[in-house]
């Protein structure tokens, strides 16, 4: 159970043979939240529709009540489909795969190596096509060892749900840059004064009982990304703004 605590009763961990799945999920959540833009929330009482889980960092990952996730997913799928339809047929077949044309940096004779294509991805999940939510942003958690054909576990960036997906160009594509900066509804919460997992559990149970948390402040941060051009020129870009809600006892 190391790494993952206080799971929502409907939060399903995939059945795999990995002894490290909980740790992998915890690491994915901890890493992801600081690399995806956050929505703005006000200090004060915040209505919470779901606490997904907490981690060994003694942070909980929650979804505020203001978000209609089905609507959010449907709007994203519509936006992604419009983007996809603007691509040429050749690009539709190759974008986000190892067949995609590699870019060259100025003063470089060799194309750059493709970023590991399974890290941040777009999933195409046929089982949600009838809902119009089949295209979903996700981050790779781990592979399913010895699976044939190959399968991987992914965490949806906008819901936190875990999916085992048979990995192929029909189901998994590397996430285009255009979609990397979309904000996630998931909010990281840290509990002011909590020093043990039991204290975190008590605070989470209170949130689940009342459906709200009192946010005393937000710890905000910017993730900075450096881009290198040639051998010396560097441009620094703002890649994401993240928020950690710090909750007080109400």
C-alpha positions in Angstrom: 0.0 0.0 0.0 3.0 2.3 0.0 2.6 5.4 -2.0 -1.2 5.5 -2.3 -3.8 6.0 0.5 -7.5 6.9 1.0 -8.7 5.8 -2.3 -12.2 6.8 -3.4 -14.4 3.7 -3.2 -15.1 4.0 -7.0 -11.4 4.6 -7.9 -10.3 1.4 -9.6 -6.8 0.2 -9.7 -6.2 -2.0 -12.8 -5.4 -5.7 -12.2 -1.8 -6.1 -13.1 1.1 -8.2 -11.8 3.0 -5.1 -10.8 3.9 -4.9 -7.2 4.8 -1.3 -7.7 1.5 -0.1 -9.3 0.5 2.1 -6.3 3.9 3.7 -6.2 3.8 4.3 -9.9 0.4 5.9 -9.7 1.6 8.1 -6.8 4.7 9.1 -8.7 2.6 9.9 -11.8 0.2 12.1 -9.8 2.9 13.9 -7.9 4.9 14.5 -11.1 2.0 15.4 -13.3 0.3 18.0 -11.2 3.4 20.3 -11.3 3.5 20.0 -15.1 0.0 20.8 -16.1 -1.7 24.2 -15.9 -4.2 24.6 -13.1 -7.5 26.4 -12.9 -7.8 29.4 -10.6 -9.9 29.0 -7.4 -10.6 31.4 -4.7 -9.5 31.2 -1.1 -12.3 30.1 1.2 -14.7 27.2 1.2 -14.3 25.1 -2.0 -17.0 22.5 -2.9 -15.4 19.1 -3.7 -17.2 16.5 -5.7 -14.5 13.8 -5.2 -11.3 13.0 -3.4 -9.4 10.5 -5.7 -6.7 9.5 -3.3 -3.8 10.8 -1.2 -0.1 10.0 -1.5 3.0 9.6 0.7 3.6 13.4 0.2 0.4 13.7 2.4 -1.3 15.5 -0.4 -4.8 14.6 -1.7 -5.9 14.9 -5.3 -9.4 16.2 -5.6 -11.9 17.4 -8.2 -13.9 20.5 -7.3 -17.6 20.4 -7.7 -17.6 23.3 -10.3 -16.5 20.9 -13.0 -18.8 18.9 -15.2 -16.3 16.3 -16.3 -18.5 14.8 -18.9 -19.0 18.1 -20.6 -15.2 18.9 -20.2 -14.3 15.6 -21.9 -16.8 16.1 -24.6 -15.6 19.6 -25.4 -12.0 18.4 -25.5 -12.9 15.5 -27.9 -14.7 18.0 -30.2 -11.8 20.4 -30.1 -9.3 17.6 -30.8 -11.4 16.2 -33.7 -11.5 19.6 -35.3 -7.7 19.9 -35.0 -7.2 16.3 -36.4 -9.5 17.0 -39.4 -7.3 20.0 -40.4 -4.3 17.7 -40.8 -3.3 16.2 -44.2 -4.1 12.5 -44.6 -0.4 11.7 -44.3 -0.1 13.7 -41.1 -3.3 12.0 -39.7 -1.6 8.6 -40.2 1.7 9.5 -38.6 1.4 12.3 -36.0 2.5 11.2 -32.6 4.1 8.0 -33.8 7.7 7.0 -34.6 6.8 7.6 -38.3 6.3 11.3 -37.7 8.9 13.5 -39.4 11.6 14.5 -36.9 12.5 18.2 -36.6 16.0 19.6 -36.9 17.5 22.2 -34.7 19.4 25.1 -36.4 23.1 24.2 -36.9 22.3 20.5 -36.5 22.8 18.0 -39.3 20.9 15.2 -37.6 17.2 15.1 -36.7 16.4 15.1 -33.0 15.5 11.8 -31.4 11.8 11.4 -30.8 10.7 12.1 -27.2 9.6 8.8 -25.6 6.2 8.6 -27.3 4.2 7.0 -24.4 4.8 9.7 -21.8 2.1 12.3 -22.5 -0.4 11.0 -24.9 -3.9 11.2 -26.5 -5.9 8.1 -26.0 -8.6 7.0 -28.4 -11.0 4.9 -26.4 -13.7 3.4 -28.6 -15.8 2.4 -25.6 -16.6 6.1 -25.1 -17.3 7.0 -28.7 -21.1 6.9 -28.1 -20.6 9.6 -25.4 -18.4 11.7 -27.7 -15.6 11.6 -25.2 -13.3 9.1 -26.8 -10.3 11.4 -27.1 -8.6 11.8 -23.7 -5.3 13.3 -22.5 -3.3 10.9 -20.4 0.1 10.2 -18.9 1.9 6.9 -18.9 2.1 5.1 -15.6 3.7 1.8 -16.3 3.6 -1.1 -18.8 1.7 -4.4 -18.2 4.6 -6.8 -18.2 4.6 -9.7 -20.6 1.3 -8.6 -22.2 0.9 -9.7 -25.8 -0.1 -7.6 -27.6 1.6 -4.9 -25.5 -0.6 -3.0 -23.0 0.1 0.0 -20.8 -1.5 1.7 -17.8 -2.3 5.4 -18.3 -3.7 8.0 -16.0 -6.2 10.4 -17.5 -5.0 13.9 -17.0 -8.5 15.4 -16.7 -10.2 12.8 -14.5 -7.4 10.9 -12.8 -8.9 7.6 -13.9 -6.6 4.7 -14.8 -6.9 2.8 -18.0 -5.2 -0.3 -19.3 -4.9 0.2 -23.1 -3.6 -2.1 -25.8 -0.9 0.2 -27.1 -0.9 0.8 -30.9 -1.1 3.8 -33.2 -4.9 3.3 -33.3 -5.2 3.9 -29.6 -2.2 5.9 -28.4 -0.5 8.9 -29.9 2.0 11.2 -28.5 0.3 14.4 -27.3 0.7 17.3 -29.7 2.1 20.5 -28.2 -1.2 22.3 -28.8 -2.9 20.3 -26.0 -0.1 20.2 -23.4 -1.2 23.5 -21.8 -4.9 22.8 -21.3 -5.7 23.1 -17.6 -6.7 20.0 -15.6 -9.7 19.9 -13.2 -7.6 17.9 -10.7 -6.4 20.0 -7.8 -3.6 19.0 -5.4 -4.4 19.7 -1.7 -2.0 19.9 1.2 -3.2 19.8 4.7 -1.8 22.5 7.0 -0.5 21.0 10.2 -1.1 17.4 9.3 2.1 15.4 10.3 0.9 11.8 9.9 -1.1 9.7 7.4 -3.8 9.2 10.1 -4.2 13.0 10.3 -4.5 13.3 6.6 -7.1 10.5 6.6 -9.2 12.3 9.1 -9.1 15.5 7.1 -10.1 13.6 3.9 -12.9 11.9 5.7 -14.2 15.3 6.8 -14.1 16.6 3.2 -16.0 13.5 2.0 -18.6 13.9 4.7 -19.2 17.6 4.1 -18.4 17.9 0.4 -16.2 20.9 0.9 -12.7 22.0 2.1 -11.6 25.4 3.5 -8.7 26.6 1.4 -6.5 29.0 3.4 -4.1 29.8 0.6 -2.6 28.5 -2.6 1.1 27.7 -3.1 1.6 28.8 -6.7 4.6 28.0 -8.9 5.7 28.3 -12.5 7.4 25.5 -14.3 10.1 27.0 -16.6 11.3 25.3 -19.7 14.5 26.2 -21.5 14.9 25.8 -25.2 18.3 25.7 -26.7 19.1 27.0 -30.2 22.5 26.3 -31.6 25.2 25.9 -29.0 24.7 29.0 -26.9 21.4 30.8 -27.4 18.8 29.9 -24.8 15.2 31.0 -24.6 13.3 30.5 -21.3 9.6 29.9 -21.6 6.8 29.6 -19.1 5.6 26.0 -19.5 2.9 25.7 -16.8 1.4 27.4 -13.8 0.5 25.0 -11.0 -1.4 25.5 -7.7 -1.4 23.5 -4.5 -4.3 24.3 -2.3 -3.4 24.5 1.4 -6.4 23.5 3.5 -7.1 24.6 7.0 -9.5 23.0 9.5 -12.8 24.8 9.3 
